[in-house]
Coordinates of C-alpha atoms and ligand atoms in Angstrom, one line a residue:
M1 CA 8.0 -23.8 30.6
R2 CA 6.8 -20.9 32.7
V3 CA 3.4 -20.5 31.3
G4 CA 1.1 -19.2 33.8
M5 CA 3.4 -17.5 35.7
P6 CA 2.0 -14.1 36.9
L7 CA 4.0 -11.2 35.4
T8 CA 5.1 -9.5 38.6
K9 CA 6.9 -12.6 39.3
F10 CA 8.3 -12.9 36.0
L11 CA 9.6 -9.5 36.2
L12 CA 11.5 -10.3 39.2
E13 CA 12.9 -13.4 37.8
E14 CA 14.1 -11.4 34.9
Q15 CA 15.4 -8.3 37.1
R16 CA 17.7 -11.1 39.1
R17 CA 19.5 -12.1 35.4
L18 CA 20.9 -8.5 35.5
P19 CA 23.4 -8.3 38.3
H20 CA 23.4 -4.4 38.6
S21 CA 19.7 -4.1 38.6
T22 CA 18.2 -1.5 41.2
G23 CA 14.4 -2.7 41.0
N24 CA 13.4 0.8 39.6
F25 CA 12.6 -0.5 36.2
T26 CA 10.6 -3.4 38.0
G27 CA 8.8 -0.9 39.9
L28 CA 8.4 1.4 36.9
F29 CA 6.7 -1.7 35.2
S30 CA 4.5 -2.7 38.1
D31 CA 2.9 1.0 38.1
L32 CA 2.3 0.4 34.5
L33 CA 0.3 -3.0 35.2
V34 CA -2.0 -1.0 37.1
A35 CA -2.7 1.5 35.0
A36 CA -3.0 -1.3 32.1
K37 CA -6.1 -3.2 34.8
I38 CA -7.7 0.3 35.1
I39 CA -7.9 0.8 31.6
S40 CA -8.8 -2.7 30.9
R41 CA -11.8 -2.5 33.1
E42 CA -13.1 0.6 31.5
V43 CA -12.6 -0.3 27.9
N44 CA -14.7 -3.6 29.0
K45 CA -17.7 -1.7 30.4
A46 CA -17.6 1.0 27.6
G47 CA -20.9 -0.1 26.4
L48 CA -22.3 0.5 29.4
I49 CA -21.0 4.0 30.1
N50 CA -23.9 5.7 28.9
I51 CA -26.7 3.1 30.5
L52 CA -25.2 3.5 33.8
G53 CA -24.5 7.5 32.9
E54 CA -28.4 7.7 32.4
A55 CA -29.1 5.6 35.3
G56 CA -27.1 8.4 37.3
Y57 CA -24.4 6.0 38.6
S58 CA -21.4 7.3 36.7
N59 CA -21.9 11.0 37.4
V60 CA -22.2 10.5 41.2
Q61 CA -19.7 13.2 41.6
G62 CA -21.2 15.4 39.0
E63 CA -18.2 14.8 36.6
E64 CA -19.1 14.4 32.7
V65 CA -18.4 10.7 31.3
Q66 CA -15.1 11.2 30.0
K67 CA -14.2 10.2 26.5
L68 CA -12.2 6.9 26.9
D69 CA -9.0 8.0 25.2
E70 CA -8.8 11.0 27.5
Y71 CA -9.6 8.4 30.4
A72 CA -6.8 6.2 29.5
H73 CA -4.4 9.2 29.1
S74 CA -5.3 10.4 32.4
A75 CA -5.2 6.8 34.2
I76 CA -1.6 6.4 33.1
V77 CA -0.3 10.0 34.0
K78 CA -2.1 9.5 37.1
T79 CA -0.9 6.2 38.0
M80 CA 2.9 6.8 37.0
E81 CA 3.5 10.2 38.2
H82 CA 4.2 9.9 41.8
G83 CA 5.8 6.1 41.7
G84 CA 9.4 8.2 41.7
H85 CA 10.9 6.3 38.6
L86 CA 9.9 9.0 36.0
S87 CA 11.2 12.1 35.3
G88 CA 8.5 12.9 32.8
M89 CA 6.2 11.3 30.3
A90 CA 4.9 12.3 26.5
S91 CA 1.6 11.1 25.3
E92 CA -0.1 10.8 21.9
E93 CA -3.1 13.0 23.7
N94 CA -0.9 15.9 24.9
K95 CA 0.8 18.5 23.1
G96 CA 3.9 19.0 25.0
V97 CA 6.0 17.2 27.9
I98 CA 4.2 16.2 30.8
K99 CA 6.4 17.1 34.0
I100 CA 6.1 15.2 37.4
P101 CA 4.6 17.6 39.8
D102 CA 7.2 19.4 42.2
N103 CA 6.2 17.5 45.3
Y104 CA 6.9 14.2 43.6
P105 CA 10.3 12.3 43.7
R106 CA 11.8 11.9 40.4
G107 CA 13.7 8.6 38.6
G108 CA 15.7 7.9 35.7
Y109 CA 13.2 7.0 32.9
L110 CA 11.0 8.6 30.6
L111 CA 7.8 7.2 29.4
L112 CA 5.9 7.7 26.4
F113 CA 2.6 6.5 25.4
D114 CA -0.4 6.2 22.9
P115 CA -2.8 5.9 25.7
L116 CA -5.7 4.2 23.3
D117 CA -4.7 3.6 19.9
G118 CA -7.2 3.0 17.0
S119 CA -9.7 5.7 18.4
S120 CA -12.0 5.2 15.7
N121 CA -12.8 1.7 16.9
I122 CA -13.5 2.7 20.6
D123 CA -17.2 2.9 19.9
V124 CA -17.6 -0.1 17.8
N125 CA -16.5 -2.9 20.4
I126 CA -13.4 -3.6 17.9
S127 CA -9.8 -4.3 19.6
I128 CA -8.0 -1.3 20.4
G129 CA -4.8 -1.0 22.7
T130 CA -2.2 1.1 24.7
I131 CA 1.2 1.3 23.3
F132 CA 4.4 2.5 25.5
S133 CA 7.7 3.0 25.3
I134 CA 10.2 3.3 28.2
I135 CA 14.0 5.3 27.6
R136 CA 16.6 6.7 30.0
K137 CA 17.0 10.3 30.8
D138 CA 20.4 11.1 30.0
S139 CA 20.9 14.6 31.2
A140 CA 20.2 16.1 34.7
G141 CA 17.9 18.9 35.3
E142 CA 14.3 19.8 34.0
T143 CA 13.0 17.3 31.9
E144 CA 12.4 19.1 28.2
E145 CA 11.3 17.7 24.5
K146 CA 15.1 16.8 23.5
D147 CA 15.1 14.2 26.2
F148 CA 12.5 12.3 24.6
L149 CA 14.0 12.5 21.3
K150 CA 16.2 9.7 21.0
A151 CA 16.3 6.9 18.3
G152 CA 14.4 3.8 18.8
K153 CA 17.1 1.7 19.3
E154 CA 17.7 3.4 22.6
Q155 CA 14.5 2.4 24.0
V156 CA 14.8 0.3 27.2
C157 CA 11.6 -1.5 27.2
A158 CA 8.7 -1.4 24.8
G159 CA 5.2 -3.0 24.5
Y160 CA 1.5 -2.6 24.0
I161 CA -1.7 -4.0 25.8
I162 CA -4.7 -5.3 23.6
Y163 CA -8.0 -5.0 24.7
G164 CA -9.4 -7.7 22.4
S165 CA -11.3 -10.8 23.3
S166 CA -9.0 -11.2 26.4
T167 CA -6.8 -8.4 27.5
M168 CA -3.1 -9.4 26.7
L169 CA 0.1 -7.4 27.2
V170 CA 3.1 -8.0 25.1
Y171 CA 6.5 -6.5 25.9
T172 CA 10.1 -6.6 25.3
T173 CA 13.1 -5.1 27.2
G174 CA 15.7 -6.3 24.4
F175 CA 15.6 -10.1 25.7
G176 CA 12.8 -11.5 23.6
V177 CA 9.3 -10.9 23.7
H178 CA 6.6 -12.1 25.9
G179 CA 3.1 -12.1 26.2
F180 CA 0.7 -12.2 29.1
T181 CA -3.0 -12.6 29.1
L182 CA -5.1 -10.9 31.9
D183 CA -7.0 -13.3 34.0
P184 CA -9.9 -11.3 35.0
S185 CA -10.9 -13.4 37.8
V186 CA -7.6 -13.0 39.9
G187 CA -6.9 -9.6 38.4
E188 CA -3.1 -11.0 37.0
F189 CA -1.3 -11.1 34.0
L190 CA -0.2 -14.5 33.3
L191 CA 2.2 -15.5 31.0
S192 CA 0.9 -17.1 27.8
H193 CA 3.3 -16.7 25.0
E194 CA 6.6 -17.1 26.1
N195 CA 9.7 -15.9 23.5
I196 CA 7.2 -15.2 20.7
R197 CA 9.0 -15.6 17.1
M198 CA 7.4 -14.6 14.4
P199 CA 7.3 -16.4 11.1
E200 CA 9.9 -15.2 8.7
K201 CA 7.1 -14.9 6.2
G202 CA 3.6 -14.7 6.2
K203 CA 0.6 -14.8 3.9
I204 CA -1.7 -11.8 5.3
Y205 CA -1.0 -8.0 4.0
S206 CA -2.5 -5.1 6.1
I207 CA -2.9 -1.6 4.5
N208 CA -5.9 0.8 4.0
E209 CA -6.7 0.1 0.8
G210 CA -8.9 3.3 0.4
N211 CA -5.9 5.2 0.2
T212 CA -5.1 3.8 -3.1
K213 CA -5.6 6.7 -5.0
N214 CA -2.9 8.6 -3.1
W215 CA -0.1 5.8 -3.2
F216 CA 3.1 6.2 -4.8
P217 CA 4.0 3.4 -7.5
G218 CA 6.1 1.6 -5.1
T219 CA 3.3 1.0 -2.8
Q220 CA 0.9 0.2 -5.7
R221 CA 3.3 -2.1 -7.4
Y222 CA 4.0 -4.0 -3.9
I223 CA 0.4 -4.4 -3.0
E224 CA -0.1 -5.9 -6.6
A225 CA 2.7 -8.4 -6.5
V226 CA 1.4 -9.5 -2.9
K227 CA -2.3 -10.2 -4.4
E228 CA -0.6 -12.1 -7.3
N229 CA 1.1 -13.9 -4.9
G230 CA -2.1 -15.3 -3.0
Y231 CA -2.1 -12.8 0.2
S232 CA -5.0 -12.2 2.0
A233 CA -6.0 -8.8 3.2
R234 CA -6.5 -8.0 6.8
Y235 CA -7.2 -4.4 8.0
V236 CA -8.7 -3.7 11.2
G237 CA -8.2 -0.3 11.4
S238 CA -6.4 -0.6 15.1
L239 CA -2.6 -0.7 14.6
V240 CA -2.2 -2.6 18.0
A241 CA -4.8 -5.6 16.8
D242 CA -3.4 -5.6 13.3
F243 CA 0.1 -5.9 14.5
H244 CA -0.6 -8.5 17.0
R245 CA -2.2 -11.0 14.6
N246 CA 0.8 -10.6 12.3
L247 CA 3.3 -11.0 15.0
L248 CA 1.7 -14.4 15.9
K249 CA 0.7 -15.3 12.2
G250 CA 3.1 -13.4 10.3
G251 CA 2.5 -11.4 7.7
I252 CA 3.1 -7.6 7.1
F253 CA 1.5 -3.9 8.0
L254 CA 1.8 -1.0 5.7
Y255 CA 0.9 2.6 6.5
P256 CA 3.3 4.0 4.2
S257 CA 4.1 8.0 3.2
D258 CA 1.8 8.8 0.5
R259 CA 0.6 11.7 -1.4
K260 CA -1.9 13.0 1.2
N261 CA 0.3 12.1 4.1
A262 CA 4.1 13.2 2.7
E263 CA 5.7 11.6 6.4
G264 CA 3.1 9.1 7.0
K265 CA 0.3 9.0 9.4
L266 CA 1.6 7.0 12.3
R267 CA 3.6 8.7 15.1
L268 CA 7.1 7.5 15.5
L269 CA 7.8 7.9 19.1
Y270 CA 4.4 6.3 20.6
E271 CA 3.8 3.9 17.5
A272 CA 5.9 3.2 15.1
N273 CA 9.2 2.8 17.8
P274 CA 7.8 0.7 20.0
L275 CA 6.5 -2.0 17.7
A276 CA 9.6 -1.8 15.6
F277 CA 11.7 -2.9 18.9
I278 CA 9.1 -5.3 19.1
V279 CA 9.0 -6.8 16.0
E280 CA 13.1 -7.1 15.9
Q281 CA 13.0 -8.6 18.9
A282 CA 10.8 -11.4 17.4
G283 CA 12.8 -11.7 14.4
G284 CA 10.8 -9.3 12.4
R285 CA 11.8 -5.9 10.6
A286 CA 10.5 -2.7 10.3
S287 CA 11.3 0.5 8.1
T288 CA 10.1 3.5 6.5
G289 CA 10.4 1.4 3.1
K290 CA 14.4 3.5 2.8
E291 CA 15.4 3.1 6.5
R292 CA 15.4 1.0 9.3
T293 CA 12.8 2.5 12.0
L294 CA 14.7 2.5 15.1
E295 CA 17.7 4.2 13.2
I296 CA 15.4 7.3 12.8
K297 CA 16.7 10.6 15.0
P298 CA 13.4 12.4 15.8
R299 CA 13.4 15.6 15.4
K300 CA 10.1 16.5 17.4
L301 CA 7.5 14.7 19.9
H302 CA 4.4 14.3 17.2
Q303 CA 6.8 13.5 14.4
R304 CA 5.0 11.0 11.7
T305 CA 6.5 8.3 9.7
S306 CA 6.0 6.0 7.0
L307 CA 5.5 2.3 8.7
I308 CA 6.4 -1.0 7.0
I309 CA 6.4 -3.7 9.7
G310 CA 6.0 -7.5 10.0
S311 CA 7.7 -10.8 8.7
R312 CA 11.2 -10.2 7.9
A313 CA 11.1 -11.6 4.1
D314 CA 8.0 -9.6 3.6
V315 CA 9.5 -6.3 4.8
E316 CA 12.7 -6.9 3.0
E317 CA 10.5 -7.6 -0.2
A318 CA 8.7 -4.7 0.1
E319 CA 11.8 -2.3 0.4
K320 CA 13.1 -3.4 -2.7
F321 CA 9.8 -2.1 -4.6
W322 CA 10.6 1.5 -2.5
R323 CA 14.3 1.4 -3.8
E324 CA 13.3 0.7 -7.2
E325 CA 11.1 3.8 -7.0
K326 CA 14.0 5.7 -5.5
A327 CA 16.2 5.0 -8.3
A328 CA 13.4 6.1 -10.8
L329 CA 13.1 9.7 -9.4
Ligands
AHM1 P1 -5.1 6.8 16.3 O1 -3.9 7.1 17.2 O2 -5.7 8.5 16.3 O3 -5.8 6.0 16.7 O4 -4.7 6.8 14.8 C1 -3.9 5.6 14.7 C2 -4.7 4.7 13.8 C3 -3.8 3.2 13.9 O5 -4.4 2.5 15.1 C4 -4.3 2.5 12.7 O6 -3.3 1.7 12.1 C5 -4.5 3.6 11.7 O7 -4.6 5.0 12.8 C6 -5.8 3.6 10.9 O8 -5.8 4.5 10.0 P2 -6.8 4.9 8.5 O9 -8.0 4.7 9.6 O10 -6.4 5.9 7.9 O11 -6.3 3.2 7.8
MG2 MG1 -2.3 5.8 18.0

């Protein structure tokens, strides 16, 4: 067992397993850890920002107190842009591609991220998270939107940081899913959950039932069925938190397309794909109801998608309801 091992050491051990590794990826990931720690620190003192602001402490440079999601966005960009490992970034908080400034070196990877997911929970002390996805840049030349439009199965790495009762980082590079808990006293992520396997089937369903009137009949019938079967409802409203709980305990999370959101609400590249990569690596499943999430060929950066994700048997069961619905049309 390697429990307690610092993430930086764990990454080096993983790197040694790959014979031709150059260390570039490990360098990129180490930069990301710095960003994660900066955001974690800021999230943890979120409730103090106004108090400190009023006391004049946070505005010594005359800067406006930033919204936390914008802060997280710029913390990641600033930490990652000069590392030399990336050729560009894309963020849920930014309309277009984020280029690497001309005077900085470039690398062969692209980073996609949702800097602070669960924005409606930021001000109310409920868990929120950062989600990230790393892909390779295939072509030479200027980084463009089309470089980011790869199916999720081509991800090199995906993960999230959850800012909860403790801060945890969960990631996969396609060799299982590992979880690390931040020990604030030493400022290190320490291995706490090695090789996470998701229960085959759970007893939890997570969906915003306030949307019932907009649901298609397949969703209606599936949710009725899980209730009949004694499932419990758990819906925090932060995707990362709902996903993390289901990953460890088993269960299903749904944000399906409906009459109001024909394409679903969640973003394919910043939310669905990274979590789909993780769930599959942990033995679970993710789909739109009709198509495996990781197979979708994206058309645009901020594309939305229907998402059904969780324990394998639960998602397969839900897909039957979507197939019946399609057959009835
Ligand atoms: P955000 O990226 O603006 O925070 O929106 C994504 C969030 C997810 O974290 C969460 O699962 C979902 O939106 C909740 O949406 P709703 O309030 O419609 O249930
Ligand atoms: Mg989000």
